Amino acid sequence: MPKKIYKLCVSYDEAGAELRQHLADRIKLLGLDGAPVWQASFRDMQADDLPPGDGVVQIYPVFMQSGWTVTEALPEQLSAMYAERGVSPEFEFKPVWGAGEDVMPLLTVRDALGKELGPGTSLLVVAHGVVGKDLPPEPFAFLQKLRAFLWPQETDMALAYFGASPSVEEVFPRLKGNRVVVLPFLIGEGKHMREDMPSPELAEKWGKELEILPPLGAFYLQKAREYWGRERSGISAKTRD
């Protein structure tokens, strides 16, 4: 008899709730079976948020990077909560959202960035780093995919980290463009957006114009809403004709 399969989308906190809901909707759409998708927040997870434990629980981490929370803390927390129920499901962890396994967000972001990046413009992706540990692979992989997909491919791009090297201060002087577009490799608004973005003073010091985009998760949702809004408007117009 086939094992029952349940799906669970987990964000770090409610700042990622909108992207978590979006991912859950896409999973339902692509699954074509109408099966429910559970949602939870790591920081305030409750037993009622979790699917039954009599099968395989597929976990979709709505995180940008595969750090300690995803690889250690989340599995431990889930195991403990299911143990309180007296069950021990099989966990199947999917790649974090920031790994770009779903090509649609990458293509949406690529198309939106293509309108932001013109001649004389550099792209700076800024991600969360961990001092004393290996840097997470997802930001670098994301930048490599952009290099492959963006046109023109000669666009100047660089990667910097919060709290690790290379830092924004180290990378900024090496950017070739007179205008720098910063894309935070983050799910949503938070401390890094408020306190750690490149400053106008830094840009002025190196004679550059500065534009800071919304965090990647929010930037993608914004552009996806704009796209589907236009699509729905177009369909409605054609229907009326």
XYZ file of N, CA, C and O in Angstrom, residues 17-182:
664
model
N 4.953 35.008 5.502
C 3.649 34.369 5.340
C 3.099 34.512 3.922
O 2.503 33.575 3.380
N 3.288 35.686 3.318
C 2.728 35.893 1.978
C 3.418 34.998 0.954
O 2.763 34.382 0.107
N 4.744 34.906 1.035
C 5.459 34.030 0.115
C 5.123 32.569 0.414
O 4.997 31.750 -0.503
N 4.969 32.236 1.682
C 4.589 30.868 2.068
C 3.242 30.491 1.475
O 3.070 29.385 0.941
N 2.281 31.407 1.535
C 0.966 31.153 0.952
C 1.066 30.987 -0.563
O 0.429 30.108 -1.156
N 1.885 31.836 -1.170
C 2.084 31.752 -2.623
C 2.661 30.392 -3.012
O 2.209 29.770 -3.978
N 3.652 29.935 -2.262
C 4.255 28.638 -2.549
C 3.250 27.519 -2.351
O 3.172 26.585 -3.166
N 2.462 27.596 -1.276
C 1.440 26.571 -1.030
C 0.447 26.513 -2.181
O 0.047 25.423 -2.624
N 0.054 27.671 -2.693
C -0.882 27.704 -3.821
C -0.264 27.082 -5.061
O -0.940 26.364 -5.815
N 1.018 27.341 -5.290
C 1.685 26.753 -6.465
C 1.817 25.238 -6.323
O 1.672 24.504 -7.294
N 2.088 24.774 -5.127
C 2.189 23.336 -4.910
C 0.858 22.659 -5.198
O 0.793 21.607 -5.844
N -0.224 23.284 -4.743
C -1.560 22.744 -5.025
C -1.831 22.726 -6.521
O -2.338 21.750 -7.071
N -1.492 23.818 -7.191
C -1.740 23.931 -8.621
C -0.947 22.901 -9.404
O -1.487 22.234 -10.304
N 0.319 22.752 -9.075
C 1.171 21.823 -9.814
C 0.891 20.375 -9.444
O 1.167 19.465 -10.225
N 0.335 20.150 -8.214
C 0.043 18.786 -7.798
C -1.144 18.188 -8.502
O -1.226 16.975 -8.701
N -2.092 19.018 -8.874
C -3.268 18.598 -9.638
C -4.156 17.581 -8.922
O -5.057 17.015 -9.530
N -3.901 17.339 -7.635
C -4.704 16.357 -6.921
C -5.607 17.008 -5.873
O -6.387 16.318 -5.214
N -5.493 18.317 -5.737
C -6.352 19.014 -4.784
C -6.036 18.732 -3.335
O -6.813 19.115 -2.449
N -4.918 18.074 -3.066
C -4.569 17.730 -1.688
C -4.230 18.995 -0.910
O -3.612 19.919 -1.453
N -4.643 19.065 0.345
C -4.329 20.262 1.140
C -2.829 20.374 1.408
O -2.106 19.380 1.434
N -2.380 21.618 1.594
C -0.996 21.894 1.934
C -1.005 22.641 3.259
O -1.634 23.692 3.376
N -0.328 22.103 4.245
C -0.270 22.735 5.559
C 0.780 23.841 5.562
O 1.736 23.804 4.784
N 0.598 24.803 6.465
C 1.551 25.903 6.595
C 1.876 26.134 8.063
O 1.009 25.971 8.934
N 3.134 26.515 8.321
C 3.560 26.782 9.693
C 4.686 27.795 9.700
O 5.379 27.985 8.696
N 4.846 28.437 10.830
C 5.957 29.361 11.065
C 6.889 28.726 12.091
O 6.446 28.279 13.149
N 8.179 28.668 11.782
C 9.137 28.030 12.679
C 9.121 28.658 14.063
O 9.175 27.954 15.077
N 9.043 29.965 14.138
C 9.172 30.654 15.422
C 7.987 30.429 16.348
O 8.148 30.489 17.578
N 6.801 30.200 15.810
C 5.649 29.985 16.693
C 4.812 28.795 16.226
O 3.588 28.836 16.191
N 5.504 27.713 15.872
C 4.840 26.523 15.375
C 3.986 25.861 16.458
O 4.414 25.720 17.596
N 2.770 25.485 16.067
C 1.848 24.795 16.956
C 1.534 23.418 16.397
O 1.610 23.185 15.189
N 1.150 22.505 17.273
C 0.834 21.143 16.837
C -0.274 21.130 15.798
O -0.263 20.320 14.861
N -1.237 22.050 15.937
C -2.355 22.084 14.994
C -1.926 22.517 13.594
O -2.689 22.342 12.635
N -0.735 23.106 13.466
C -0.255 23.545 12.158
C 0.241 22.376 11.313
O 0.417 22.535 10.090
N 0.485 21.239 11.947
C 1.178 20.146 11.266
C 0.199 19.130 10.686
O -0.861 18.865 11.262
N 0.558 18.524 9.547
C -0.278 17.474 8.968
C -0.195 16.196 9.792
O 0.653 16.078 10.694
N -1.054 15.206 9.506
C -0.970 13.926 10.212
C 0.417 13.302 10.068
O 1.158 13.610 9.126
N 0.748 12.424 10.992
C 2.087 11.830 11.003
C 2.104 10.365 10.620
O 3.031 9.643 11.002
N 1.103 9.917 9.845
C 1.021 8.496 9.483
C 1.529 8.230 8.073
O 1.028 7.350 7.377
N 2.514 8.980 7.659
C 3.061 8.781 6.321
C 4.326 9.585 6.135
O 5.131 9.747 7.056
N 4.489 10.127 4.945
C 5.652 10.939 4.605
C 5.230 12.411 4.646
O 4.225 12.797 4.047
N 5.992 13.218 5.358
C 5.748 14.655 5.394
C 6.818 15.341 4.546
O 7.995 15.326 4.899
N 6.387 15.897 3.427
C 7.300 16.642 2.559
C 7.333 18.094 3.036
O 6.295 18.744 3.108
N 8.512 18.576 3.354
C 8.669 19.896 3.957
C 9.303 20.845 2.942
O 10.376 20.566 2.398
N 8.633 21.958 2.709
C 9.100 22.992 1.789
C 9.535 24.203 2.617
O 8.697 24.982 3.067
N 10.836 24.383 2.836
C 11.306 25.512 3.658
C 11.253 26.830 2.869
O 11.929 26.969 1.845
N 10.449 27.762 3.356
C 10.356 29.076 2.712
C 11.464 29.950 3.302
O 11.223 30.902 4.052
N 12.680 29.585 2.984
C 13.892 30.250 3.449
C 14.739 30.566 2.222
O 14.629 29.892 1.190
N 15.619 31.546 2.363
C 16.519 31.859 1.264
C 17.724 30.935 1.241
O 18.240 30.609 0.169
N 18.174 30.487 2.431
C 19.426 29.743 2.515
C 19.271 28.526 3.431
O 18.438 28.514 4.331
N 20.112 27.556 3.184
C 20.056 26.299 3.948
C 21.003 26.377 5.139
O 22.028 25.701 5.180
N 20.658 27.198 6.107
C 21.500 27.354 7.287
C 21.085 26.452 8.432
O 20.356 25.473 8.261
N 21.539 26.804 9.628
C 21.331 25.986 10.823
C 19.850 25.760 11.105
O 19.446 24.651 11.485
N 19.018 26.768 10.919
C 17.596 26.614 11.231
C 16.976 25.506 10.398
O 16.237 24.661 10.919
N 17.270 25.493 9.111
C 16.663 24.513 8.205
C 17.258 23.129 8.399
O 16.536 22.116 8.395
N 18.569 23.049 8.560
C 19.226 21.734 8.578
C 19.217 21.063 9.951
O 19.305 19.834 10.036
N 19.111 21.855 11.026
C 19.181 21.262 12.363
C 17.974 21.585 13.237
O 17.303 20.685 13.751
N 17.698 22.877 13.415
C 16.654 23.267 14.371
C 15.268 22.816 13.928
O 14.479 22.304 14.736
N 14.946 23.009 12.650
C 13.614 22.640 12.165
C 13.361 21.134 12.241
O 12.305 20.714 12.749
N 14.273 20.276 11.782
C 14.036 18.834 11.930
C 13.862 18.410 13.381
O 12.998 17.571 13.694
N 14.655 18.990 14.277
C 14.541 18.639 15.694
C 13.186 19.060 16.259
O 12.546 18.303 17.008
N 12.752 20.248 15.891
C 11.470 20.737 16.399
C 10.312 19.888 15.879
O 9.397 19.536 16.634
N 10.344 19.553 14.606
C 9.281 18.730 14.035
C 9.261 17.342 14.669
O 8.188 16.811 15.015
N 10.428 16.745 14.834
C 10.506 15.415 15.453
C 9.928 15.426 16.859
O 9.181 14.525 17.254
N 10.265 16.464 17.622
C 9.778 16.560 18.998
C 8.269 16.737 19.048
O 7.583 16.119 19.879
N 7.723 17.544 18.158
C 6.287 17.798 18.178
C 5.498 16.565 17.753
O 4.438 16.267 18.302
N 6.020 15.833 16.780
C 5.343 14.585 16.391
C 5.494 13.512 17.461
O 4.594 12.695 17.671
N 6.639 13.511 18.153
C 6.835 12.532 19.226
C 5.805 12.729 20.333
O 5.352 11.752 20.952
N 5.406 13.973 20.571
C 4.375 14.239 21.574
C 3.042 13.619 21.176
O 2.207 13.308 22.033
N 2.838 13.424 19.885
C 1.627 12.759 19.393
C 1.767 11.237 19.418
O 0.805 10.509 19.183
N 2.991 10.778 19.629
C 3.230 9.339 19.612
C 3.437 8.768 18.229
O 3.254 7.565 18.016
N 3.834 9.624 17.269
C 4.081 9.166 15.903
C 5.458 9.636 15.451
O 6.037 10.574 16.015
N 5.970 8.977 14.433
C 7.288 9.315 13.910
C 7.253 9.242 12.385
O 7.655 8.231 11.788
N 6.754 10.309 11.733
C 6.659 10.274 10.270
C 8.028 10.323 9.604
O 9.031 10.685 10.229
N 8.035 9.952 8.358
C 9.247 10.093 7.548
C 9.267 11.513 6.980
O 8.296 11.954 6.361
N 10.360 12.239 7.208
C 10.477 13.593 6.694
C 11.235 13.587 5.373
O 12.257 12.914 5.219
N 10.743 14.374 4.450
C 11.422 14.559 3.163
C 11.572 16.067 2.944
O 10.597 16.751 2.624
N 12.785 16.571 3.147
C 13.018 18.008 3.036
C 13.313 18.395 1.589
O 14.220 17.850 0.968
N 12.544 19.341 1.089
C 12.782 19.899 -0.233
C 13.824 21.015 -0.129
O 14.068 21.548 0.949
N 14.450 21.403 -1.241
C 15.406 22.526 -1.182
C 14.713 23.805 -0.723
O 13.519 23.996 -0.962
N 15.457 24.671 -0.080
C 14.906 25.959 0.341
C 14.445 26.742 -0.887
O 14.949 26.541 -2.000
N 13.494 27.644 -0.657
C 12.939 28.429 -1.772
C 14.040 29.182 -2.504
O 14.028 29.292 -3.730
N 15.020 29.706 -1.761
C 16.093 30.484 -2.370
C 17.018 29.688 -3.270
O 17.831 30.276 -3.990
N 16.900 28.364 -3.260
C 17.739 27.540 -4.129
C 17.279 27.602 -5.584
O 17.995 27.163 -6.481
N 16.058 28.126 -5.804
C 15.599 28.319 -7.172
C 15.209 27.056 -7.897
O 15.333 26.974 -9.122
N 14.715 26.048 -7.179
C 14.281 24.814 -7.837
C 13.063 25.063 -8.733
O 12.891 24.404 -9.755
N 12.204 25.995 -8.328
C 11.069 26.395 -9.144
C 11.551 27.495 -10.077
O 11.926 28.582 -9.643
N 11.549 27.237 -11.375
C 12.146 28.179 -12.322
C 11.296 29.430 -12.497
O 11.803 30.476 -12.906
N 9.997 29.369 -12.180
C 9.132 30.527 -12.422
C 9.576 31.773 -11.663
O 9.652 32.862 -12.256
N 9.888 31.690 -10.348
C 10.377 32.896 -9.673
C 11.647 33.461 -10.306
O 11.795 34.684 -10.432
N 12.568 32.581 -10.711
C 13.816 33.049 -11.311
C 13.539 33.793 -12.611
O 14.111 34.869 -12.861
N 12.647 33.255 -13.431
C 12.338 33.915 -14.698
C 11.623 35.240 -14.466
O 11.870 36.220 -15.177
N 10.745 35.271 -13.475
C 10.035 36.512 -13.157
C 11.011 37.587 -12.691
O 10.946 38.740 -13.129
N 11.920 37.209 -11.800
C 12.918 38.152 -11.304
C 13.857 38.577 -12.425
O 14.222 39.751 -12.542
N 14.237 37.629 -13.257
C 15.119 37.961 -14.383
C 14.487 39.016 -15.281
O 15.124 40.010 -15.657
N 13.226 38.823 -15.634
C 12.562 39.772 -16.529
C 12.449 41.147 -15.874
O 12.622 42.172 -16.535
N 12.147 41.167 -14.567
C 12.026 42.446 -13.866
C 13.383 43.145 -13.752
O 13.479 44.366 -13.936
N 14.424 42.379 -13.471
C 15.759 42.970 -13.349
C 16.264 43.489 -14.689
O 17.002 44.474 -14.747
N 15.850 42.811 -15.757
C 16.275 43.258 -17.079
C 15.872 44.689 -17.365
O 16.555 45.408 -18.113
N 14.766 45.133 -16.749
C 14.303 46.508 -16.942
C 15.057 47.487 -16.041
O 15.018 48.697 -16.257
N 15.690 46.960 -14.990
C 16.426 47.805 -14.041
C 17.884 47.995 -14.447
O 18.518 48.980 -14.075
N 18.413 47.028 -15.201
C 19.850 47.008 -15.483
C 20.123 47.448 -16.910
O 19.886 46.714 -17.855
N 20.606 48.650 -17.049
C 20.978 49.158 -18.364
C 22.461 49.407 -18.434
O 23.228 49.042 -17.530
N 22.926 50.027 -19.498
C 24.348 50.355 -19.609
C 24.802 51.215 -18.432
O 24.088 52.114 -17.980
N 25.965 50.906 -17.904
C 26.509 51.669 -16.799
C 25.913 51.339 -15.454
O 26.122 52.067 -14.479
N 25.188 50.216 -15.375
C 24.561 49.798 -14.118
C 25.151 48.477 -13.651
O 25.322 47.554 -14.445
N 25.465 48.395 -12.373
C 25.932 47.149 -11.758
C 24.850 46.599 -10.838
O 24.065 47.360 -10.254
N 24.819 45.278 -10.703
C 23.901 44.612 -9.785
C 24.699 44.074 -8.603
O 25.680 43.346 -8.781
N 24.267 44.429 -7.395
C 24.898 43.914 -6.181
C 23.871 43.104 -5.407
O 22.872 43.651 -4.937
N 24.099 41.800 -5.301
C 23.249 40.924 -4.500
C 23.876 40.829 -3.112
O 25.070 40.539 -2.984
N 23.074 41.091 -2.092
C 23.580 41.072 -0.712
C 22.828 39.998 0.064
O 21.594 40.014 0.126
N 23.576 39.063 0.656
C 22.981 37.916 1.337
C 23.488 37.821 2.771
O 24.457 38.480 3.156
N 22.839 36.982 3.553
C 23.222 36.773 4.940
C 24.348 35.750 5.014
O 24.229 34.646 4.492
N 25.449 36.134 5.631
C 26.568 35.216 5.805
C 26.719 34.825 7.257
O 26.091 35.394 8.144
N 27.552 33.826 7.511
C 27.797 33.351 8.875
C 29.292 33.405 9.136
O 30.084 32.767 8.424
N 29.692 34.165 10.131
C 31.110 34.303 10.452
C 31.669 32.972 10.949
O 31.060 32.304 11.783
N 32.813 32.577 10.417
C 33.477 31.367 10.888
C 32.941 30.074 10.316
O 33.408 28.994 10.670
N 31.952 30.170 9.420
C 31.406 28.966 8.806
C 31.422 29.131 7.293
O 31.587 30.225 6.763
N 31.238 28.005 6.598
C 31.173 28.073 5.146
C 29.999 28.940 4.723
O 28.919 28.882 5.322
N 30.215 29.741 3.689
C 29.138 30.572 3.185
C 28.059 29.688 2.550
O 28.376 28.676 1.911
N 26.800 30.033 2.702
C 25.719 29.222 2.125
C 25.815 29.229 0.602
O 26.187 30.247 0.002
N 25.473 28.127 -0.048
C 25.650 28.033 -1.505
C 24.592 28.766 -2.315
O 24.819 29.098 -3.477
N 23.416 29.013 -1.741
C 22.298 29.521 -2.535
C 22.532 30.896 -3.154
O 22.202 31.099 -4.334
N 23.086 31.888 -2.420
C 23.291 33.202 -3.065
C 24.212 33.138 -4.276
O 23.930 33.757 -5.310
N 25.306 32.394 -4.158
C 26.235 32.281 -5.283
C 25.566 31.583 -6.464
O 25.720 32.006 -7.624
N 24.809 30.506 -6.188
C 24.124 29.788 -7.259
C 23.096 30.690 -7.949
O 22.932 30.646 -9.175
N 22.405 31.507 -7.144
C 21.426 32.439 -7.707
C 22.107 33.416 -8.657
O 21.620 33.668 -9.771
N 23.242 33.962 -8.239
C 23.952 34.915 -9.085
C 24.431 34.248 -10.368
O 24.383 34.849 -11.453
N 24.881 33.012 -10.276
C 25.335 32.295 -11.461
C 24.197 32.073 -12.441
O 24.379 32.176 -13.666
N 23.013 31.778 -11.914
C 21.857 31.591 -12.798
C 21.484 32.902 -13.474
O 21.120 32.922 -14.659
N 21.563 33.999 -12.722
C 21.286 35.289 -13.332
C 22.289 35.594 -14.440
O 21.931 36.125 -15.494
N 23.555 35.274 -14.198
C 24.571 35.501 -15.232
C 24.215 34.730 -16.499
O 24.443 35.202 -17.624
N 23.678 33.541 -16.342
C 23.350 32.707 -17.497
C 22.095 33.190 -18.216
O 22.001 33.088 -19.441
N 21.128 33.731 -17.444
C 19.822 34.060 -18.016
C 19.652 35.516 -18.408
O 18.840 35.837 -19.271
N 20.364 36.435 -17.741
C 20.169 37.856 -18.019
C 20.799 38.247 -19.354
O 21.785 37.666 -19.791
N 20.200 39.244 -19.978
C 20.752 39.770 -21.220
C 20.867 41.276 -21.094
O 19.921 41.922 -20.676
N 22.005 41.880 -21.402
C 23.214 41.213 -21.897
C 23.984 40.504 -20.793
O 23.956 40.940 -19.643
N 24.652 39.433 -21.134
C 25.365 38.638 -20.144
C 26.609 39.344 -19.614
O 27.215 38.886 -18.662
N 26.978 40.471 -20.222
C 28.144 41.214 -19.746
C 27.801 42.108 -18.556
O 28.663 42.830 -18.046
N 26.542 42.097 -18.120
C 26.137 42.945 -16.999
C 27.047 42.704 -15.799
O 27.299 41.569 -15.410
N 27.530 43.778 -15.218
C 28.424 43.692 -14.056
C 27.620 43.287 -12.827
O 26.635 43.944 -12.476
N 28.008 42.176 -12.182
C 27.300 41.665 -11.011
C 28.308 41.269 -9.944
O 29.430 40.864 -10.251
N 27.886 41.387 -8.694
C 28.750 40.977 -7.586
C 27.883 40.528 -6.424
O 26.680 40.825 -6.359
N 28.513 39.798 -5.502
C 27.829 39.251 -4.334
C 28.559 39.709 -3.077
O 29.790 39.644 -3.001
N 27.804 40.185 -2.094
C 28.366 40.580 -0.805
C 27.495 39.996 0.301
O 26.381 39.514 0.044
N 28.010 40.044 1.540
C 27.316 39.394 2.653
C 27.187 40.328 3.849
O 28.042 41.186 4.090
N 26.112 40.133 4.597
C 25.981 40.743 5.914
C 26.775 39.886 6.897
O 26.585 38.669 6.961
N 27.652 40.479 7.653
C 28.335 39.754 8.716
C 29.355 38.745 8.260
O 29.721 37.847 9.013
N 29.812 38.846 7.032
C 30.837 37.926 6.528
C 31.555 38.609 5.369
O 31.149 39.665 4.897
N 32.633 37.992 4.923
C 33.420 38.547 3.824
C 33.168 37.746 2.546
O 33.026 36.514 2.614
N 33.073 38.429 1.402
C 33.272 39.860 1.189
C 32.054 40.680 1.630
O 30.921 40.315 1.333
N 32.302 41.760 2.322
C 31.234 42.624 2.805
C 30.855 43.639 1.727
O 31.536 43.781 0.700
N 29.773 44.362 1.990
C 29.359 45.417 1.067
C 30.474 46.443 0.900
O 30.776 46.889 -0.223
N 31.108 46.827 1.998
C 32.179 47.824 1.945
C 33.363 47.346 1.113
O 34.043 48.158 0.471
N 33.632 46.042 1.121
C 34.736 45.503 0.335
C 34.396 45.441 -1.146
O 35.250 45.681 -2.013
N 33.164 45.108 -1.452
C 32.765 44.872 -2.841
C 32.419 46.162 -3.572
O 32.714 46.319 -4.765
N 31.801 47.096 -2.875
C 31.239 48.285 -3.527
C 32.248 49.030 -4.403
O 31.926 49.394 -5.546
N 33.476 49.273 -3.928
C 34.429 50.028 -4.771
C 34.795 49.304 -6.062
O 35.269 49.942 -7.011
N 34.607 47.988 -6.120
C 35.007 47.217 -7.299
C 33.920 47.181 -8.376
O 34.161 46.671 -9.477
N 32.724 47.659 -8.061
C 31.644 47.649 -9.044
C 31.953 48.639 -10.162
O 32.411 49.744 -9.920
N 31.683 48.241 -11.387
C 32.097 49.034 -12.545
C 31.097 50.129 -12.902
O 31.472 51.148 -13.473
N 29.832 49.903 -12.605
C 28.812 50.849 -13.044
C 28.781 52.123 -12.220
O 29.158 52.139 -11.040
N 28.304 53.190 -12.841
C 28.097 54.440 -12.120
C 26.807 54.395 -11.303
O 26.607 55.216 -10.409
N 25.945 53.446 -11.628
C 24.692 53.235 -10.910
C 24.697 51.813 -10.370
O 25.028 50.867 -11.097
N 24.340 51.663 -9.097
C 24.345 50.347 -8.457
C 22.922 50.003 -8.004
O 22.309 50.759 -7.245
N 22.426 48.877 -8.491
C 21.130 48.355 -8.067
C 21.389 47.224 -7.080
O 22.085 46.253 -7.401
N 20.856 47.362 -5.876
C 21.074 46.376 -4.812
C 19.839 45.479 -4.693
O 18.723 45.972 -4.518
